[in-house]
Amino acid sequence: MAKENLLIVISNDNLDTILKFPFLYGGVSLPREYWKRVHIMFWGASIKTLKDEPILQEKVKELLEVGVEFSSCIVCVEEYGALEQLESLGIICNHTGELLTTALKDDKHWAMLTV
């Protein structure tokens, strides 16, 4: 059985990098049927960038419409004071280590990219 799920972990705080790689690829992956499930996870400094950049917030809304899933590290979110803002965008804020560990251990179903 081929891998069907893609987990993209973003910890980079560079706006251009986030827009031009994980958001671009993540956004076309479902419509083009590259993957059956795409999950983008924010961790660390990427959360501050997301909190501060309206263009990223708008892009999250667009990607949610095509079926991309989002989550964010609750510990980091709370450190940046971004919980209410990210949840209002439709981003699940939780202990992302659980999904990350599942994906790392399950190389039959999950592929991973880190940015």
CSV table of N, CA, C and O in Angstrom, one decimal:
chain,number,residue,atom,x,y,z
A,1,MET,N,0.8,-1.2,0.0
A,1,MET,CA,0.0,0.0,0.0
A,1,MET,C,0.9,1.3,0.0
A,1,MET,O,1.8,1.4,0.8
A,2,ALA,N,0.6,2.2,-0.9
A,2,ALA,CA,1.4,3.4,-1.0
A,2,ALA,C,0.9,4.4,0.1
A,2,ALA,O,-0.2,4.4,0.6
A,3,LYS,N,1.8,5.3,0.5
A,3,LYS,CA,1.5,6.3,1.4
A,3,LYS,C,0.4,7.2,0.8
A,3,LYS,O,0.5,7.6,-0.3
A,4,GLU,N,-0.6,7.6,1.7
A,4,GLU,CA,-1.7,8.4,1.2
A,4,GLU,C,-1.8,9.8,1.9
A,4,GLU,O,-2.5,10.7,1.5
A,5,ASN,N,-1.1,9.9,3.0
A,5,ASN,CA,-1.2,11.1,3.8
A,5,ASN,C,0.1,11.9,3.9
A,5,ASN,O,1.2,11.3,4.0
A,6,LEU,N,0.0,13.2,3.8
A,6,LEU,CA,1.2,14.1,3.9
A,6,LEU,C,1.1,15.0,5.1
A,6,LEU,O,0.1,15.7,5.3
A,7,LEU,N,2.1,15.0,5.9
A,7,LEU,CA,2.2,15.9,7.1
A,7,LEU,C,3.3,16.9,6.8
A,7,LEU,O,4.5,16.5,6.5
A,8,ILE,N,3.0,18.2,6.8
A,8,ILE,CA,4.0,19.2,6.6
A,8,ILE,C,4.1,19.9,7.9
A,8,ILE,O,3.2,20.5,8.4
A,9,VAL,N,5.3,19.9,8.4
A,9,VAL,CA,5.6,20.6,9.7
A,9,VAL,C,6.4,21.9,9.4
A,9,VAL,O,7.5,21.9,8.8
A,10,ILE,N,5.8,23.0,9.8
A,10,ILE,CA,6.5,24.3,9.5
A,10,ILE,C,6.9,24.9,10.8
A,10,ILE,O,6.1,25.2,11.7
A,11,SER,N,8.2,25.1,10.9
A,11,SER,CA,8.8,25.8,12.1
A,11,SER,C,9.6,27.1,11.7
A,11,SER,O,10.0,27.8,12.5
A,12,ASN,N,9.6,27.3,10.4
A,12,ASN,CA,10.3,28.4,9.8
A,12,ASN,C,9.5,29.7,9.9
A,12,ASN,O,8.3,29.7,9.7
A,13,ASP,N,10.1,30.8,10.2
A,13,ASP,CA,9.4,32.1,10.4
A,13,ASP,C,9.4,32.9,9.1
A,13,ASP,O,8.9,34.1,9.2
A,14,ASN,N,10.0,32.5,8.0
A,14,ASN,CA,10.1,33.3,6.8
A,14,ASN,C,8.8,33.2,6.0
A,14,ASN,O,8.4,32.2,5.5
A,15,LEU,N,8.1,34.4,5.9
A,15,LEU,CA,6.9,34.5,5.2
A,15,LEU,C,6.9,34.0,3.8
A,15,LEU,O,6.1,33.2,3.3
A,16,ASP,N,7.9,34.4,3.1
A,16,ASP,CA,8.1,34.0,1.7
A,16,ASP,C,8.3,32.5,1.5
A,16,ASP,O,7.6,31.8,0.7
A,17,THR,N,9.1,31.9,2.4
A,17,THR,CA,9.3,30.5,2.4
A,17,THR,C,8.0,29.7,2.7
A,17,THR,O,7.6,28.7,2.0
A,18,ILE,N,7.2,30.2,3.6
A,18,ILE,CA,6.0,29.5,4.0
A,18,ILE,C,5.0,29.6,2.8
A,18,ILE,O,4.3,28.6,2.5
A,19,LEU,N,4.9,30.7,2.2
A,19,LEU,CA,3.9,30.9,1.1
A,19,LEU,C,4.3,30.1,-0.1
A,19,LEU,O,3.5,29.5,-0.8
A,20,LYS,N,5.6,30.1,-0.4
A,20,LYS,CA,6.1,29.6,-1.7
A,20,LYS,C,6.4,28.1,-1.7
A,20,LYS,O,6.5,27.4,-2.8
A,21,PHE,N,6.5,27.5,-0.5
A,21,PHE,CA,6.7,26.0,-0.5
A,21,PHE,C,5.5,25.2,0.2
A,21,PHE,O,4.7,24.7,-0.5
A,22,PRO,N,5.5,25.3,1.5
A,22,PRO,CA,4.4,24.4,2.1
A,22,PRO,C,3.0,24.8,1.8
A,22,PRO,O,2.2,23.9,1.5
A,23,PHE,N,2.7,26.1,1.7
A,23,PHE,CA,1.4,26.5,1.4
A,23,PHE,C,1.0,26.2,-0.1
A,23,PHE,O,-0.1,25.8,-0.4
A,24,LEU,N,2.0,26.5,-1.0
A,24,LEU,CA,1.8,26.3,-2.4
A,24,LEU,C,1.6,24.8,-2.7
A,24,LEU,O,0.6,24.4,-3.3
A,25,TYR,N,2.5,24.0,-2.2
A,25,TYR,CA,2.4,22.5,-2.5
A,25,TYR,C,1.2,21.9,-1.7
A,25,TYR,O,0.4,21.1,-2.3
A,26,GLY,N,1.0,22.3,-0.5
A,26,GLY,CA,-0.1,21.8,0.3
A,26,GLY,C,-1.4,22.1,-0.4
A,26,GLY,O,-2.3,21.3,-0.4
A,27,GLY,N,-1.5,23.3,-0.9
A,27,GLY,CA,-2.8,23.8,-1.5
A,27,GLY,C,-3.1,23.1,-2.8
A,27,GLY,O,-4.3,22.9,-3.1
A,28,VAL,N,-2.2,22.6,-3.6
A,28,VAL,CA,-2.5,22.0,-4.8
A,28,VAL,C,-2.5,20.4,-4.7
A,28,VAL,O,-3.0,19.8,-5.6
A,29,SER,N,-2.0,19.9,-3.6
A,29,SER,CA,-1.9,18.5,-3.5
A,29,SER,C,-3.2,17.7,-3.4
A,29,SER,O,-3.3,16.6,-4.0
A,30,LEU,N,-4.3,18.3,-2.8
A,30,LEU,CA,-5.6,17.6,-2.8
A,30,LEU,C,-6.3,17.7,-4.1
A,30,LEU,O,-6.8,16.7,-4.7
A,31,PRO,N,-6.4,19.0,-4.7
A,31,PRO,CA,-7.1,19.1,-5.9
A,31,PRO,C,-6.5,18.3,-7.1
A,31,PRO,O,-7.2,17.8,-7.9
A,32,ARG,N,-5.2,18.2,-7.0
A,32,ARG,CA,-4.5,17.4,-8.1
A,32,ARG,C,-4.3,15.9,-7.7
A,32,ARG,O,-3.7,15.1,-8.4
A,33,GLU,N,-4.9,15.5,-6.5
A,33,GLU,CA,-4.9,14.2,-6.1
A,33,GLU,C,-3.5,13.6,-5.9
A,33,GLU,O,-3.3,12.4,-6.1
A,34,TYR,N,-2.6,14.4,-5.5
A,34,TYR,CA,-1.2,13.9,-5.1
A,34,TYR,C,-1.3,13.1,-3.8
A,34,TYR,O,-0.6,12.1,-3.6
A,35,TRP,N,-2.2,13.5,-2.9
A,35,TRP,CA,-2.4,12.9,-1.6
A,35,TRP,C,-3.9,12.9,-1.3
A,35,TRP,O,-4.6,13.7,-1.8
A,36,LYS,N,-4.3,11.9,-0.4
A,36,LYS,CA,-5.7,11.9,0.0
A,36,LYS,C,-5.9,12.7,1.2
A,36,LYS,O,-7.0,13.2,1.5
A,37,ARG,N,-4.9,13.0,2.0
A,37,ARG,CA,-5.0,13.8,3.2
A,37,ARG,C,-3.7,14.7,3.3
A,37,ARG,O,-2.6,14.2,3.2
A,38,VAL,N,-3.9,16.0,3.5
A,38,VAL,CA,-2.8,16.9,3.7
A,38,VAL,C,-3.0,17.6,5.0
A,38,VAL,O,-4.1,18.2,5.3
A,39,HIS,N,-2.0,17.5,5.9
A,39,HIS,CA,-2.1,18.2,7.2
A,39,HIS,C,-0.9,19.1,7.4
A,39,HIS,O,0.2,18.6,7.3
A,40,ILE,N,-1.1,20.4,7.6
A,40,ILE,CA,-0.1,21.3,7.9
A,40,ILE,C,0.0,21.7,9.3
A,40,ILE,O,-1.1,22.0,9.9
A,41,MET,N,1.1,21.5,9.9
A,41,MET,CA,1.3,21.7,11.4
A,41,MET,C,2.3,22.9,11.6
A,41,MET,O,3.4,22.9,11.1
A,42,PHE,N,1.8,23.9,12.4
A,42,PHE,CA,2.7,25.0,12.8
A,42,PHE,C,3.3,24.7,14.1
A,42,PHE,O,2.7,24.2,15.0
A,43,TRP,N,4.6,25.0,14.1
A,43,TRP,CA,5.4,24.8,15.4
A,43,TRP,C,6.4,25.9,15.5
A,43,TRP,O,6.9,26.4,14.5
A,44,GLY,N,6.6,26.4,16.7
A,44,GLY,CA,7.6,27.4,17.0
A,44,GLY,C,7.4,28.7,16.3
A,44,GLY,O,6.3,29.2,16.2
A,45,ALA,N,8.4,29.3,15.7
A,45,ALA,CA,8.4,30.6,15.1
A,45,ALA,C,7.4,30.8,14.0
A,45,ALA,O,6.9,31.9,13.8
A,46,SER,N,7.0,29.8,13.3
A,46,SER,CA,6.0,29.9,12.3
A,46,SER,C,4.6,30.4,12.9
A,46,SER,O,3.9,31.1,12.2
A,47,ILE,N,4.4,30.1,14.1
A,47,ILE,CA,3.2,30.6,14.8
A,47,ILE,C,3.1,32.1,14.9
A,47,ILE,O,2.1,32.8,14.6
A,48,LYS,N,4.3,32.7,15.3
A,48,LYS,CA,4.3,34.2,15.4
A,48,LYS,C,4.1,34.8,14.0
A,48,LYS,O,3.4,35.8,13.9
A,49,THR,N,4.7,34.2,13.0
A,49,THR,CA,4.5,34.7,11.6
A,49,THR,C,3.1,34.6,11.2
A,49,THR,O,2.5,35.6,10.7
A,50,LEU,N,2.4,33.5,11.5
A,50,LEU,CA,1.0,33.3,11.1
A,50,LEU,C,0.2,34.4,11.9
A,50,LEU,O,-0.7,35.0,11.4
A,51,LYS,N,0.5,34.6,13.2
A,51,LYS,CA,-0.3,35.5,14.0
A,51,LYS,C,-0.1,36.9,13.4
A,51,LYS,O,-1.1,37.7,13.5
A,52,ASP,N,1.0,37.3,12.9
A,52,ASP,CA,1.3,38.7,12.5
A,52,ASP,C,1.0,39.0,11.0
A,52,ASP,O,1.0,40.1,10.7
A,53,GLU,N,0.8,38.0,10.2
A,53,GLU,CA,0.7,38.2,8.8
A,53,GLU,C,-0.7,37.9,8.2
A,53,GLU,O,-1.0,36.7,8.0
A,54,PRO,N,-1.5,38.9,7.9
A,54,PRO,CA,-2.8,38.7,7.4
A,54,PRO,C,-2.8,37.9,6.1
A,54,PRO,O,-3.8,37.1,5.9
A,55,ILE,N,-1.8,38.0,5.3
A,55,ILE,CA,-1.8,37.2,4.0
A,55,ILE,C,-1.7,35.7,4.3
A,55,ILE,O,-2.4,34.9,3.7
A,56,LEU,N,-1.0,35.3,5.4
A,56,LEU,CA,-1.0,33.9,5.8
A,56,LEU,C,-2.3,33.4,6.3
A,56,LEU,O,-2.8,32.3,6.0
A,57,GLN,N,-3.0,34.3,7.1
A,57,GLN,CA,-4.3,34.0,7.6
A,57,GLN,C,-5.3,33.8,6.5
A,57,GLN,O,-6.1,32.8,6.6
A,58,GLU,N,-5.3,34.6,5.5
A,58,GLU,CA,-6.2,34.5,4.4
A,58,GLU,C,-5.9,33.2,3.6
A,58,GLU,O,-6.8,32.5,3.2
A,59,LYS,N,-4.6,32.8,3.5
A,59,LYS,CA,-4.3,31.6,2.8
A,59,LYS,C,-4.7,30.4,3.5
A,59,LYS,O,-5.1,29.4,2.9
A,60,VAL,N,-4.6,30.4,4.9
A,60,VAL,CA,-5.2,29.3,5.7
A,60,VAL,C,-6.6,29.1,5.4
A,60,VAL,O,-7.1,27.9,5.1
A,61,LYS,N,-7.4,30.1,5.3
A,61,LYS,CA,-8.8,30.0,5.0
A,61,LYS,C,-9.0,29.4,3.6
A,61,LYS,O,-9.9,28.5,3.5
A,62,GLU,N,-8.3,29.8,2.6
A,62,GLU,CA,-8.4,29.2,1.3
A,62,GLU,C,-8.0,27.7,1.3
A,62,GLU,O,-8.7,26.9,0.6
A,63,LEU,N,-7.0,27.4,2.0
A,63,LEU,CA,-6.5,26.0,2.0
A,63,LEU,C,-7.5,25.1,2.8
A,63,LEU,O,-7.7,23.9,2.4
A,64,LEU,N,-8.1,25.6,3.8
A,64,LEU,CA,-9.2,24.9,4.5
A,64,LEU,C,-10.3,24.6,3.6
A,64,LEU,O,-10.9,23.5,3.6
A,65,GLU,N,-10.6,25.5,2.7
A,65,GLU,CA,-11.7,25.3,1.7
A,65,GLU,C,-11.5,24.1,0.8
A,65,GLU,O,-12.4,23.5,0.3
A,66,VAL,N,-10.2,23.8,0.5
A,66,VAL,CA,-9.9,22.7,-0.4
A,66,VAL,C,-9.6,21.4,0.3
A,66,VAL,O,-9.3,20.4,-0.2
A,67,GLY,N,-9.7,21.5,1.7
A,67,GLY,CA,-9.6,20.3,2.5
A,67,GLY,C,-8.3,20.1,3.3
A,67,GLY,O,-8.2,19.1,3.9
A,68,VAL,N,-7.4,21.0,3.2
A,68,VAL,CA,-6.2,20.9,3.9
A,68,VAL,C,-6.5,21.1,5.4
A,68,VAL,O,-7.3,21.9,5.8
A,69,GLU,N,-5.9,20.2,6.3
A,69,GLU,CA,-6.1,20.3,7.7
A,69,GLU,C,-5.0,21.1,8.3
A,69,GLU,O,-3.9,21.0,7.8
A,70,PHE,N,-5.3,21.8,9.4
A,70,PHE,CA,-4.2,22.5,10.1
A,70,PHE,C,-4.3,22.2,11.6
A,70,PHE,O,-5.3,22.1,12.2
A,71,SER,N,-3.1,22.2,12.2
A,71,SER,CA,-2.9,22.2,13.6
A,71,SER,C,-1.7,23.0,14.0
A,71,SER,O,-0.9,23.4,13.2
A,72,SER,N,-1.7,23.3,15.3
A,72,SER,CA,-0.6,24.1,15.8
A,72,SER,C,-0.3,23.7,17.3
A,72,SER,O,-1.2,23.3,18.0
A,73,CYS,N,1.0,23.7,17.6
A,73,CYS,CA,1.5,23.4,18.9
A,73,CYS,C,0.9,24.3,20.0
A,73,CYS,O,1.1,25.5,20.0
A,74,ILE,N,0.1,23.7,20.9
A,74,ILE,CA,-0.6,24.5,21.9
A,74,ILE,C,0.4,25.2,22.8
A,74,ILE,O,0.1,26.4,23.2
A,75,VAL,N,1.5,24.6,23.1
A,75,VAL,CA,2.5,25.2,24.0
A,75,VAL,C,3.0,26.5,23.3
A,75,VAL,O,3.1,27.6,24.0
A,76,CYS,N,3.4,26.4,22.1
A,76,CYS,CA,3.9,27.5,21.3
A,76,CYS,C,2.8,28.6,21.1
A,76,CYS,O,3.1,29.8,21.3
A,77,VAL,N,1.6,28.2,20.8
A,77,VAL,CA,0.5,29.1,20.6
A,77,VAL,C,0.3,29.9,21.9
A,77,VAL,O,0.1,31.2,21.8
A,78,GLU,N,0.3,29.3,23.0
A,78,GLU,CA,0.1,30.0,24.2
A,78,GLU,C,1.2,31.0,24.5
A,78,GLU,O,1.0,32.1,25.0
A,79,GLU,N,2.5,30.5,24.2
A,79,GLU,CA,3.6,31.4,24.4
A,79,GLU,C,3.5,32.7,23.6
A,79,GLU,O,4.0,33.8,24.0
A,80,TYR,N,3.0,32.6,22.4
A,80,TYR,CA,2.8,33.7,21.5
A,80,TYR,C,1.5,34.5,21.7
A,80,TYR,O,1.2,35.4,21.0
A,81,GLY,N,0.7,34.0,22.6
A,81,GLY,CA,-0.6,34.6,22.9
A,81,GLY,C,-1.5,34.6,21.7
A,81,GLY,O,-2.2,35.6,21.4
A,82,ALA,N,-1.6,33.5,21.0
A,82,ALA,CA,-2.3,33.4,19.7
A,82,ALA,C,-3.4,32.4,19.7
A,82,ALA,O,-4.0,32.2,18.6
A,83,LEU,N,-3.8,31.9,20.8
A,83,LEU,CA,-4.8,30.8,20.8
A,83,LEU,C,-6.1,31.2,20.2
A,83,LEU,O,-6.6,30.6,19.3
A,84,GLU,N,-6.7,32.3,20.7
A,84,GLU,CA,-8.0,32.7,20.2
A,84,GLU,C,-7.9,33.1,18.7
A,84,GLU,O,-8.8,32.7,17.9
A,85,GLN,N,-6.9,33.7,18.3
A,85,GLN,CA,-6.7,34.1,16.8
A,85,GLN,C,-6.6,32.9,15.9
A,85,GLN,O,-7.3,32.8,14.9
A,86,LEU,N,-5.8,31.9,16.3
A,86,LEU,CA,-5.6,30.7,15.5
A,86,LEU,C,-6.8,29.8,15.4
A,86,LEU,O,-7.2,29.3,14.4
A,87,GLU,N,-7.5,29.7,16.6
A,87,GLU,CA,-8.7,28.9,16.6
A,87,GLU,C,-9.8,29.5,15.8
A,87,GLU,O,-10.6,28.8,15.1
A,88,SER,N,-9.8,30.9,15.7
A,88,SER,CA,-10.9,31.6,14.9
A,88,SER,C,-10.6,31.3,13.4
A,88,SER,O,-11.5,31.5,12.6
A,89,LEU,N,-9.4,31.0,13.1
A,89,LEU,CA,-9.1,30.7,11.7
A,89,LEU,C,-9.4,29.2,11.3
A,89,LEU,O,-9.4,28.8,10.1
A,90,GLY,N,-9.7,28.4,12.3
A,90,GLY,CA,-10.0,27.0,12.1
A,90,GLY,C,-8.9,26.1,12.3
A,90,GLY,O,-8.9,24.9,11.8
A,91,ILE,N,-7.8,26.6,13.0
A,91,ILE,CA,-6.6,25.8,13.2
A,91,ILE,C,-6.8,25.1,14.6
A,91,ILE,O,-7.1,25.8,15.6
A,92,ILE,N,-6.6,23.8,14.6
A,92,ILE,CA,-6.7,23.0,15.9
A,92,ILE,C,-5.4,23.3,16.6
A,92,ILE,O,-4.3,23.1,16.1
A,93,CYS,N,-5.5,23.7,17.9
A,93,CYS,CA,-4.4,24.0,18.7
A,93,CYS,C,-4.4,22.9,19.8
A,93,CYS,O,-5.2,22.9,20.7
A,94,ASN,N,-3.4,22.0,19.7
A,94,ASN,CA,-3.3,20.9,20.6
A,94,ASN,C,-1.9,20.4,20.8
A,94,ASN,O,-0.9,21.1,20.3
A,95,HIS,N,-1.7,19.3,21.4
A,95,HIS,CA,-0.4,18.7,21.6
A,95,HIS,C,0.0,18.0,20.3
A,95,HIS,O,-0.3,16.8,20.1
A,96,THR,N,0.6,18.7,19.4
A,96,THR,CA,0.9,18.2,18.1
A,96,THR,C,1.9,17.1,18.1
A,96,THR,O,2.1,16.4,17.1
A,97,GLY,N,2.6,16.9,19.2
A,97,GLY,CA,3.6,15.8,19.3
A,97,GLY,C,3.0,14.4,19.0
A,97,GLY,O,3.6,13.5,18.5
A,98,GLU,N,1.7,14.3,19.4
A,98,GLU,CA,1.0,13.0,19.2
A,98,GLU,C,0.9,12.7,17.7
A,98,GLU,O,1.3,11.6,17.3
A,99,LEU,N,0.4,13.6,16.9
A,99,LEU,CA,0.3,13.4,15.4
A,99,LEU,C,1.7,13.2,14.8
A,99,LEU,O,1.9,12.3,14.0
A,100,LEU,N,2.6,14.1,15.2
A,100,LEU,CA,4.0,14.0,14.7
A,100,LEU,C,4.6,12.6,15.0
A,100,LEU,O,5.1,12.0,14.1
A,101,THR,N,4.4,12.1,16.2
A,101,THR,CA,4.9,10.8,16.5
A,101,THR,C,4.3,9.7,15.7
A,101,THR,O,5.0,8.8,15.2
A,102,THR,N,3.0,9.8,15.6
A,102,THR,CA,2.2,8.8,14.8
A,102,THR,C,2.8,8.8,13.4
A,102,THR,O,3.1,7.7,12.8
A,103,ALA,N,2.9,9.9,12.8
A,103,ALA,CA,3.4,10.0,11.4
A,103,ALA,C,4.9,9.5,11.3
A,103,ALA,O,5.2,8.8,10.3
A,104,LEU,N,5.7,9.8,12.2
A,104,LEU,CA,7.1,9.4,12.2
A,104,LEU,C,7.2,7.9,12.3
A,104,LEU,O,8.1,7.3,11.7
A,105,LYS,N,6.3,7.3,13.1
A,105,LYS,CA,6.4,5.8,13.3
A,105,LYS,C,5.7,5.0,12.2
A,105,LYS,O,6.0,3.9,12.0
A,106,ASP,N,4.8,5.7,11.5
A,106,ASP,CA,3.9,5.0,10.5
A,106,ASP,C,4.4,5.4,9.1
A,106,ASP,O,3.7,6.2,8.4
A,107,ASP,N,5.5,4.8,8.6
A,107,ASP,CA,6.0,5.2,7.3
A,107,ASP,C,5.2,4.5,6.1
A,107,ASP,O,5.5,4.6,5.0
A,108,LYS,N,4.2,3.7,6.5
A,108,LYS,CA,3.4,3.0,5.4
A,108,LYS,C,2.3,4.0,5.0
A,108,LYS,O,1.8,3.8,3.8
A,109,HIS,N,1.8,4.9,5.8
A,109,HIS,CA,0.7,5.7,5.5
A,109,HIS,C,1.0,7.2,5.4
A,109,HIS,O,0.3,8.0,4.8
A,110,TRP,N,2.1,7.6,6.1
A,110,TRP,CA,2.4,9.0,6.2
A,110,TRP,C,3.8,9.4,5.5
A,110,TRP,O,4.8,8.7,5.7
A,111,ALA,N,3.8,10.4,4.8
A,111,ALA,CA,5.0,11.0,4.3
A,111,ALA,C,5.1,12.4,5.0
A,111,ALA,O,4.1,13.0,5.4
A,112,MET,N,6.4,12.8,5.2
A,112,MET,CA,6.5,14.1,6.0
A,112,MET,C,7.5,15.0,5.3
A,112,MET,O,8.5,14.6,4.7
A,113,LEU,N,7.2,16.3,5.4
A,113,LEU,CA,8.1,17.4,5.0
A,113,LEU,C,8.2,18.3,6.2
A,113,LEU,O,7.3,18.6,6.9
A,114,THR,N,9.4,18.8,6.4
A,114,THR,CA,9.6,19.8,7.4
A,114,THR,C,10.3,21.0,6.8
A,114,THR,O,11.1,20.9,5.9
A,115,VAL,N,9.7,22.2,7.2
A,115,VAL,CA,10.2,23.4,6.7
A,115,VAL,C,10.6,24.3,7.8
A,115,VAL,O,9.8,24.6,8.7
